[in-house]
Coordinates of C-alpha atoms (C1' of nucleotides) in Angstrom, one line a residue:
Chain A
M14 CA 157.4 58.8 24.5
Q15 CA 157.6 56.2 27.2
L16 CA 157.1 57.7 30.6
G17 CA 155.8 57.2 34.0
L18 CA 155.0 54.4 36.3
Q19 CA 158.6 53.6 37.0
T20 CA 157.6 52.5 40.4
A21 CA 155.7 49.5 41.5
V22 CA 151.9 49.8 41.3
A23 CA 150.1 50.3 44.6
D24 CA 148.4 47.4 46.2
R25 CA 144.7 46.7 46.2
P26 CA 142.5 49.5 47.5
S27 CA 142.6 49.4 51.2
Y28 CA 139.2 49.1 52.5
V29 CA 138.4 52.5 53.7
A30 CA 134.7 52.3 54.0
A31 CA 133.9 53.1 57.5
S32 CA 132.8 56.6 58.1
G33 CA 135.2 58.4 60.4
A34 CA 139.0 58.4 60.6
V35 CA 141.1 55.8 59.0
K36 CA 144.9 55.5 59.3
L37 CA 146.9 54.2 56.4
D38 CA 150.6 53.8 56.2
K39 CA 152.9 54.8 53.4
H40 CA 152.1 53.8 49.8
R41 CA 148.6 52.5 50.4
S42 CA 145.9 52.9 47.9
V43 CA 143.0 55.1 48.9
F44 CA 140.9 54.5 45.8
L45 CA 141.5 53.2 42.3
A46 CA 140.3 54.5 38.9
G47 CA 137.1 52.7 38.0
G48 CA 136.2 52.1 41.7
E49 CA 132.9 53.2 43.0
A50 CA 132.9 56.9 44.0
D51 CA 130.3 56.9 46.7
R52 CA 132.7 58.3 49.3
F53 CA 135.3 61.1 49.4
F54 CA 138.1 61.8 51.8
E55 CA 139.4 64.5 53.9
V56 CA 143.1 64.4 54.7
E57 CA 143.6 64.9 58.4
S58 CA 147.4 64.3 58.5
G59 CA 150.0 63.0 56.1
A60 CA 149.6 63.4 52.4
V61 CA 148.2 61.6 49.4
M62 CA 148.7 61.9 45.6
V63 CA 146.0 61.6 43.0
Y64 CA 147.2 60.3 39.6
Q65 CA 146.2 58.9 36.3
L66 CA 147.7 56.1 34.3
L67 CA 147.6 56.2 30.5
D68 CA 147.2 52.9 28.8
D69 CA 150.8 52.8 27.7
G70 CA 152.1 53.3 31.2
R71 CA 152.7 57.0 31.4
R72 CA 151.7 58.3 34.7
Q73 CA 150.7 61.8 35.7
V74 CA 150.3 62.9 39.3
V75 CA 147.6 65.6 39.1
E76 CA 147.4 66.6 42.7
I77 CA 149.2 66.3 46.0
V78 CA 146.7 66.6 48.8
F79 CA 147.7 67.9 52.2
P80 CA 145.8 68.0 55.5
G81 CA 142.7 70.1 55.3
S82 CA 142.0 69.2 51.7
I83 CA 139.8 66.6 50.1
C84 CA 140.1 64.0 47.4
G85 CA 137.9 61.5 45.7
L86 CA 135.0 63.8 45.1
A87 CA 134.0 62.8 41.6
K88 CA 131.0 63.9 39.6
G89 CA 130.2 60.5 38.1
D90 CA 129.8 57.3 40.1
E91 CA 133.2 56.0 39.3
H92 CA 136.6 57.4 40.1
E93 CA 138.6 58.5 37.1
F94 CA 141.8 58.7 39.0
C95 CA 143.8 56.7 41.5
C96 CA 144.9 57.9 44.9
E97 CA 147.5 56.7 47.3
T98 CA 149.3 57.8 50.4
L99 CA 152.7 59.4 50.2
M100 CA 153.3 58.8 53.9
P101 CA 151.4 57.5 56.9
T102 CA 148.2 59.3 56.6
V103 CA 144.9 59.8 58.5
L104 CA 141.8 60.2 56.4
R105 CA 138.3 61.0 57.2
S106 CA 135.8 59.4 54.9
H107 CA 132.4 60.9 54.0
K108 CA 129.5 59.6 52.0
R109 CA 129.0 61.7 49.0
T110 CA 125.4 62.1 49.8
A111 CA 126.4 63.8 53.1
L112 CA 127.3 66.8 51.1
A113 CA 123.7 67.6 50.3
Q114 CA 122.8 67.2 53.9
S115 CA 125.4 69.1 55.9
D116 CA 125.9 72.8 55.5
V117 CA 129.0 72.7 57.6
L118 CA 130.5 70.0 55.5
R119 CA 129.6 71.8 52.3
T120 CA 131.2 75.0 53.5
R121 CA 134.3 73.1 54.4
V122 CA 134.3 71.4 51.0
V123 CA 133.9 74.7 49.1
D124 CA 136.9 76.1 50.9
S125 CA 139.0 73.1 50.0
L126 CA 137.9 73.0 46.4
Q127 CA 138.7 76.7 46.0
Q128 CA 142.1 76.1 47.5
Q129 CA 142.7 73.1 45.3
L130 CA 141.6 74.9 42.2
A131 CA 144.1 77.7 42.9
T132 CA 146.9 75.2 43.4
L133 CA 146.0 73.4 40.3
H134 CA 146.0 76.6 38.4
D135 CA 149.5 77.3 39.5
H136 CA 150.6 73.8 38.7
T137 CA 149.1 74.2 35.2
V138 CA 151.3 77.2 34.6
S139 CA 154.3 75.1 35.7
L140 CA 153.5 72.2 33.4
G141 CA 152.5 74.4 30.5
R142 CA 155.2 77.1 30.5
K143 CA 158.0 76.4 32.9
T144 CA 161.3 74.7 32.3
A145 CA 162.4 71.6 34.2
E146 CA 164.5 73.8 36.5
E147 CA 161.6 76.2 37.2
R148 CA 159.2 73.4 37.9
I149 CA 161.5 71.8 40.5
C150 CA 162.2 75.1 42.2
T151 CA 158.5 75.9 42.3
L152 CA 157.7 72.5 43.8
I153 CA 160.4 72.8 46.5
L154 CA 159.1 76.3 47.3
R155 CA 155.6 75.0 47.7
L156 CA 156.7 72.2 49.9
Q157 CA 158.6 74.7 52.0
E158 CA 155.6 76.8 52.5
Q159 CA 153.5 73.8 53.1
A160 CA 155.9 72.6 55.8
G161 CA 154.9 75.5 58.0
E162 CA 156.9 78.6 58.6
D163 CA 159.7 76.9 60.5
D164 CA 162.4 79.1 59.1
D165 CA 163.7 75.8 57.8
V166 CA 166.9 75.7 55.9
A167 CA 166.0 72.2 54.9
V168 CA 162.8 70.9 53.4
A169 CA 161.6 67.3 53.5
L170 CA 160.6 65.9 50.2
P171 CA 157.7 63.6 50.9
M172 CA 158.1 61.9 47.5
S173 CA 160.6 59.9 45.5
R174 CA 162.3 61.2 42.5
T175 CA 160.0 59.2 40.3
E176 CA 156.9 60.7 42.0
I177 CA 158.4 64.2 41.6
A178 CA 158.9 63.4 38.0
D179 CA 155.4 62.2 37.5
Y180 CA 154.0 65.2 39.2
L181 CA 156.1 67.7 37.3
G182 CA 155.6 66.0 33.9
L183 CA 159.3 65.1 33.6
T184 CA 161.4 62.0 33.7
L185 CA 163.2 60.9 36.8
E186 CA 166.5 61.4 35.1
T187 CA 165.7 65.0 34.3
V188 CA 164.7 65.5 37.9
C189 CA 168.0 64.1 39.2
R190 CA 170.1 66.0 36.7
T191 CA 168.2 69.3 37.4
I192 CA 168.6 68.9 41.2
T193 CA 172.3 68.2 40.7
Q194 CA 172.7 71.4 38.6
L195 CA 170.8 73.4 41.1
V196 CA 173.0 72.2 43.9
R197 CA 176.1 72.9 41.8
R198 CA 174.8 76.4 41.3
K199 CA 174.1 76.8 45.0
V200 CA 170.4 77.4 44.6
L201 CA 170.0 74.3 46.7
T202 CA 172.2 72.3 49.0
P203 CA 172.3 68.6 49.5
G204 CA 170.2 67.4 52.5
S205 CA 171.3 64.9 55.0
T206 CA 169.1 62.4 53.3
R207 CA 168.1 62.3 49.7
S208 CA 164.5 62.9 50.8
E209 CA 165.6 66.2 52.2
I210 CA 167.0 69.3 50.4
G211 CA 168.6 72.5 51.7
I212 CA 167.6 76.0 50.8
P213 CA 170.6 78.3 51.4
N214 CA 168.8 81.3 50.0
I215 CA 165.1 81.4 49.6
E216 CA 165.1 84.5 47.4
R217 CA 167.4 82.9 44.9
L218 CA 165.1 79.9 44.9
R219 CA 162.1 82.2 44.2
T220 CA 163.9 83.8 41.3
A221 CA 164.8 80.4 39.9
A222 CA 161.2 79.3 40.3
C223 CA 160.1 82.2 38.1
A224 CA 157.4 83.5 40.4
A225 CA 155.3 85.5 38.0
Chain B
M19 CA 162.3 79.7 26.3
Q20 CA 160.4 82.6 24.8
L21 CA 156.7 81.8 24.7
G22 CA 153.2 83.1 24.8
L23 CA 151.5 86.4 24.5
Q24 CA 151.8 86.5 20.8
T25 CA 148.6 88.3 20.7
A26 CA 147.7 91.8 21.7
V27 CA 147.0 92.2 25.4
A28 CA 143.3 92.6 26.3
D29 CA 142.1 96.1 27.1
R30 CA 141.3 97.5 30.5
P31 CA 139.1 95.5 32.8
S32 CA 135.6 96.2 31.6
Y33 CA 133.7 97.5 34.6
V34 CA 131.7 94.5 35.5
A35 CA 130.6 95.5 38.9
A36 CA 126.8 95.5 38.9
S37 CA 125.2 92.4 40.3
G38 CA 123.3 90.6 37.7
A39 CA 123.9 89.8 34.1
V40 CA 126.5 91.6 32.1
K41 CA 127.1 91.2 28.4
L42 CA 130.6 91.6 27.0
D43 CA 131.7 91.1 23.4
K44 CA 134.7 89.2 22.2
H45 CA 138.1 89.7 23.7
R46 CA 137.0 91.8 26.7
S47 CA 138.7 91.6 30.0
V48 CA 136.6 90.3 32.8
F49 CA 139.3 90.8 35.5
L50 CA 143.0 91.3 35.7
A51 CA 145.6 89.8 38.0
G52 CA 146.1 92.1 40.9
G53 CA 142.6 93.4 40.7
E54 CA 140.3 93.3 43.7
A55 CA 138.6 89.9 44.0
D56 CA 135.4 90.8 45.8
R57 CA 133.3 89.4 43.0
F58 CA 133.1 86.2 41.0
F59 CA 131.3 85.4 37.8
E60 CA 129.1 82.7 36.5
V61 CA 129.2 82.3 32.7
E62 CA 125.7 82.2 31.3
S63 CA 126.6 82.1 27.6
G64 CA 129.7 82.3 25.6
A65 CA 133.1 81.4 27.0
V66 CA 136.0 83.0 28.8
M67 CA 139.6 82.0 29.4
V68 CA 141.6 82.4 32.6
Y69 CA 145.3 82.8 32.2
Q70 CA 148.5 83.9 33.8
L71 CA 151.4 85.9 32.3
L72 CA 154.9 85.2 33.5
D73 CA 157.1 88.2 33.8
D74 CA 159.1 87.3 30.6
G75 CA 155.9 87.2 28.6
R76 CA 155.1 83.5 28.6
R77 CA 151.4 83.0 28.9
Q78 CA 149.5 80.0 30.1
V79 CA 145.8 79.7 29.7
V80 CA 144.8 77.6 32.8
E81 CA 141.1 77.3 32.1
I82 CA 138.4 77.7 29.5
V83 CA 135.2 78.4 31.2
F84 CA 131.9 77.5 29.5
P85 CA 128.3 78.3 30.5
G86 CA 127.3 76.9 33.9
S87 CA 130.8 77.3 35.4
I88 CA 132.3 80.1 37.4
C89 CA 135.5 82.0 37.4
G90 CA 137.2 84.6 39.6
L91 CA 136.6 82.9 42.9
A92 CA 139.9 83.6 44.5
K93 CA 140.9 82.8 48.1
G94 CA 142.9 86.0 48.7
D95 CA 141.5 89.5 48.1
E96 CA 143.3 89.9 44.8
H97 CA 143.0 88.0 41.6
E98 CA 146.1 86.0 40.7
F99 CA 145.0 85.4 37.1
C100 CA 143.5 87.3 34.3
C101 CA 140.3 86.5 32.6
E102 CA 138.9 87.5 29.2
T103 CA 136.1 86.5 26.9
L104 CA 136.7 84.3 23.9
M105 CA 133.5 85.3 22.3
P106 CA 130.5 87.5 23.1
T107 CA 129.6 86.4 26.6
V108 CA 127.0 86.9 29.2
L109 CA 128.2 86.8 32.8
R110 CA 126.4 86.9 36.1
S111 CA 128.4 88.6 38.8
H112 CA 128.1 87.8 42.5
K113 CA 129.6 89.3 45.6
R114 CA 132.0 86.8 47.2
T115 CA 130.3 87.4 50.5
A116 CA 127.0 86.1 48.9
L117 CA 128.5 82.6 49.1
A118 CA 128.3 82.5 52.8
Q119 CA 124.7 83.7 52.7
S120 CA 123.0 81.7 50.0
D121 CA 122.7 77.9 50.3
V122 CA 121.4 77.7 46.7
L123 CA 124.4 79.6 45.4
R124 CA 126.8 77.6 47.5
T125 CA 125.4 74.4 46.1
R126 CA 125.7 75.6 42.6
V127 CA 129.2 76.7 43.2
V128 CA 130.2 73.3 44.7
D129 CA 128.9 71.6 41.5
S130 CA 130.8 74.0 39.3
L131 CA 134.0 73.7 41.3
Q132 CA 133.8 69.9 41.2
Q133 CA 133.3 70.0 37.4
Q134 CA 136.2 72.4 37.0
L135 CA 138.5 70.4 39.2
A136 CA 137.8 67.3 37.1
T137 CA 138.5 69.1 33.9
L138 CA 141.6 70.6 35.3
H139 CA 142.8 67.2 36.3
D140 CA 142.4 65.9 32.8
H141 CA 144.1 69.0 31.4
T142 CA 147.0 68.4 33.8
V143 CA 147.4 64.9 32.3
S144 CA 147.5 66.5 28.9
L145 CA 150.1 69.0 29.8
G146 CA 152.2 66.7 31.8
R147 CA 152.2 63.5 29.7
K148 CA 150.7 64.0 26.3
T149 CA 152.4 64.8 23.0
A150 CA 151.5 67.8 21.0
E151 CA 149.3 65.7 18.8
E152 CA 147.5 64.0 21.7
R153 CA 146.9 67.4 23.3
I154 CA 145.3 68.9 20.2
C155 CA 143.1 65.8 19.6
T156 CA 142.1 65.9 23.3
L157 CA 141.1 69.5 23.0
I158 CA 139.1 69.1 19.8
L159 CA 137.4 66.2 21.4
R160 CA 136.5 68.2 24.4
L161 CA 135.2 71.1 22.3
Q162 CA 133.2 68.6 20.3
E163 CA 131.5 67.3 23.5
Q164 CA 131.1 70.8 24.8
A165 CA 129.3 71.8 21.6
G166 CA 126.4 69.6 22.5
E167 CA 125.5 66.3 20.9
D168 CA 124.8 67.7 17.4
D169 CA 126.3 64.7 15.6
D170 CA 128.5 67.4 14.1
V171 CA 131.1 66.5 11.6
A172 CA 132.6 69.9 12.2
V173 CA 133.5 71.6 15.4
A174 CA 133.9 75.3 15.9
L175 CA 137.2 76.4 17.5
P176 CA 136.3 79.3 19.7
M177 CA 139.9 80.3 19.9
S178 CA 142.8 81.4 17.8
R179 CA 145.9 79.2 17.1
T180 CA 147.8 81.3 19.7
E181 CA 145.2 80.8 22.3
I182 CA 145.1 77.1 21.6
A183 CA 148.9 77.1 22.0
D184 CA 148.8 79.0 25.2
Y185 CA 146.2 76.6 26.6
L186 CA 148.0 73.4 25.5
G187 CA 151.5 74.6 26.6
L188 CA 152.8 74.6 23.0
T189 CA 153.8 77.3 20.5
L190 CA 151.5 78.4 17.8
E191 CA 153.8 77.0 15.2
T192 CA 153.6 73.6 16.7
V193 CA 149.8 73.9 16.9
C194 CA 149.7 74.7 13.1
R195 CA 152.1 72.0 12.1
T196 CA 150.3 69.4 14.2
I197 CA 146.9 70.2 12.8
T198 CA 148.3 70.1 9.3
Q199 CA 149.7 66.6 10.0
L200 CA 146.5 65.4 11.5
V201 CA 144.6 66.6 8.4
R202 CA 147.2 64.9 6.2
R203 CA 146.6 61.7 8.1
K204 CA 142.8 62.1 7.8
V205 CA 142.3 62.3 11.5
L206 CA 140.8 65.7 10.9
T207 CA 139.5 67.5 7.8
P208 CA 139.9 71.2 7.1
G209 CA 136.8 73.2 8.1
S210 CA 135.2 75.8 5.9
T211 CA 136.9 78.5 8.0
R212 CA 140.1 78.1 10.0
S213 CA 138.1 78.5 13.1
E214 CA 136.3 75.3 12.3
I215 CA 137.7 71.8 11.9
G216 CA 136.1 68.6 10.6
I217 CA 136.0 65.2 12.3
P218 CA 135.7 62.5 9.7
N219 CA 135.9 59.7 12.3
I220 CA 135.5 60.4 15.9
E221 CA 136.8 57.0 17.0
R222 CA 140.1 57.7 15.2
L223 CA 140.3 61.0 16.9
R224 CA 139.7 59.4 20.3
T225 CA 142.5 57.0 19.6
A226 CA 144.8 59.8 18.6
A227 CA 143.9 61.7 21.8
C228 CA 145.1 58.8 23.8
A229 CA 142.0 58.4 26.0
A230 CA 143.3 56.6 29.0
Chain C
dC13 C1' 178.1 41.8 54.6
dG14 C1' 175.6 41.7 50.4
dC15 C1' 171.5 42.1 47.8
dC16 C1' 167.9 45.1 46.0
dT17 C1' 165.9 49.2 45.0
dG18 C1' 166.3 54.0 44.3
dT19 C1' 169.3 57.5 42.5
dT20 C1' 172.9 59.5 39.8
dT21 C1' 175.5 60.1 35.7
dG22 C1' 176.6 59.6 30.6
dA23 C1' 175.8 59.4 25.6
dC24 C1' 172.7 60.0 22.1
dG25 C1' 168.2 61.0 19.8
dA26 C1' 163.7 63.2 19.1
dC27 C1' 160.0 66.3 19.8
dA28 C1' 159.0 70.7 20.2
dG29 C1' 160.9 75.6 20.2
dT30 C1' 163.1 79.6 17.7
dC31 C1' 163.8 82.5 14.0
dA32 C1' 162.4 83.7 9.6
dA33 C1' 159.8 84.0 5.4
dA34 C1' 155.8 83.0 2.5
dT35 C1' 150.9 82.6 2.2
dT36 C1' 146.1 83.3 3.2
dA37 C1' 142.2 85.5 5.4
dG38 C1' 139.4 89.2 6.8
dG39 C1' 138.3 93.9 6.8
dT40 C1' 138.3 98.5 4.7
dG41 C1' 137.9 102.0 1.4
dG42 C1' 137.7 103.3 -3.3
Chain D
dC24 C1' 132.6 94.5 -6.3
dC25 C1' 137.3 94.6 -6.2
dA26 C1' 142.0 96.0 -4.7
dC27 C1' 144.7 96.6 -0.9
dC28 C1' 146.4 96.2 3.9
dT29 C1' 147.1 94.1 8.0
dA30 C1' 147.0 90.3 11.0
dA31 C1' 146.7 85.5 11.4
dT32 C1' 148.3 81.3 9.8
dT33 C1' 151.2 78.2 7.6
dT34 C1' 155.6 76.3 6.2
dG35 C1' 160.7 75.8 6.4
dA36 C1' 165.4 75.3 8.4
dC37 C1' 167.8 74.8 12.3
dT38 C1' 168.6 74.4 17.6
dG39 C1' 168.0 73.0 22.3
dT40 C1' 165.8 70.9 26.1
dC41 C1' 164.3 67.0 27.7
dG42 C1' 163.5 61.9 26.9
dT43 C1' 165.6 57.3 26.0
dC44 C1' 168.7 53.7 26.8
dA45 C1' 172.3 52.1 29.6
dA46 C1' 175.5 51.7 33.1
dA47 C1' 177.5 53.0 37.6
dC48 C1' 176.7 54.1 42.3
dA49 C1' 174.7 54.4 47.0
dG50 C1' 171.8 53.5 50.8
dG51 C1' 168.7 50.5 53.5
dC52 C1' 167.5 46.1 55.4
dG53 C1' 167.7 41.2 56.0

DNA sequence: CGCCTGTTTGACGACAGTCAAATTAGGTGG
DNA sequence: CCACCTAATTTGACTGTCGTCAAACAGGCG
């Protein structure tokens, strides 16, 4: 199997050290595996992805983190994963030690962790038991909900085909082919841009996503 | 695809409502999807698995919870997943509302959630990017570490082949075949029981698990 | 206008799934 | 203690979904 990392690697870890808000543009590194994990981050706007690279180049995106959630909170003193922005993003950085001191922060973190755990559980079901088609539909559905209830007929895809593939445990070719088939079957409609996709009938999409 | 639930379904949710420790034996339900989620559980000894059933019968085990970790902490007021014991298990049940009240508990929960998130991240990499063989080796390695540092040559598998399959996103046939091949290749050795497996050379196992 | 990167499509192969049968364990009762 | 019975596991033969390799296409930016 020869998968993943079909894109360029992100640049050096942008120095996000100051406490407080930091603005990064698209495709900037937030932290790298092996880096010191003395700080963690709250996403205030935008989105980041957390991923791991296997030594033969396979890449798995394990989480997409949206505003309100956190990333980079490791147990050990080194990050095991890499993290980079998917779009221009504002992060708030906290010292890990702040967790022990601030009740407010801790409460906020518990909420986020619960949320993330639940999302990860769902994603595990996708990866373990869903077909390529079901995974794609599930992701689009989630992005649709994430986008806020704007009765949108179109959803913006904040990620490239390769990133989608690496998140869904597929290849970019399979992602392309599957989207094409879904469009052909009218489950989706082509968006004005390729980073956008239309949802003619959300119920049909839900069915195709195999909501349990 | 026709996967999962090749075992009998667990029995009714055992009534684990009292606050405090509860002892359950093997293959007892802790909670069911759709059940009221006003309580969560700390595993004190034993182990449980958290899983989801898709409507066509596919099953995905999303988490194996060992002592010190928690399960059943949902965001909504209903469980989305099912949970049952893998072996005789002692659980401590807490009201969800207790979280807001007890700092000590909240701290403990943050630790557990962090731990679980990290494990889930690793598992996501397995499901998304690893081959059947790598997944099996990764699991055995994890069970070995979990078992405590007893320089063991043998590891107890607390779960059936079907449960392993449903955790690793494989079929039970693939699990069997893959273990057979690993034994043939001397990466593993047959245990005295089928619920036990030998590790002749842990480094070789690590290599086969594709530690990133 | 043309390159460069990301995306789409095609042809083919392989890993894992499906269906089915054989074998082995574990548990029970004689 | 042994024979039997049932469920779990193992193995086999074959199929299908998705991955691999490769080429064509399209969109964005200088």
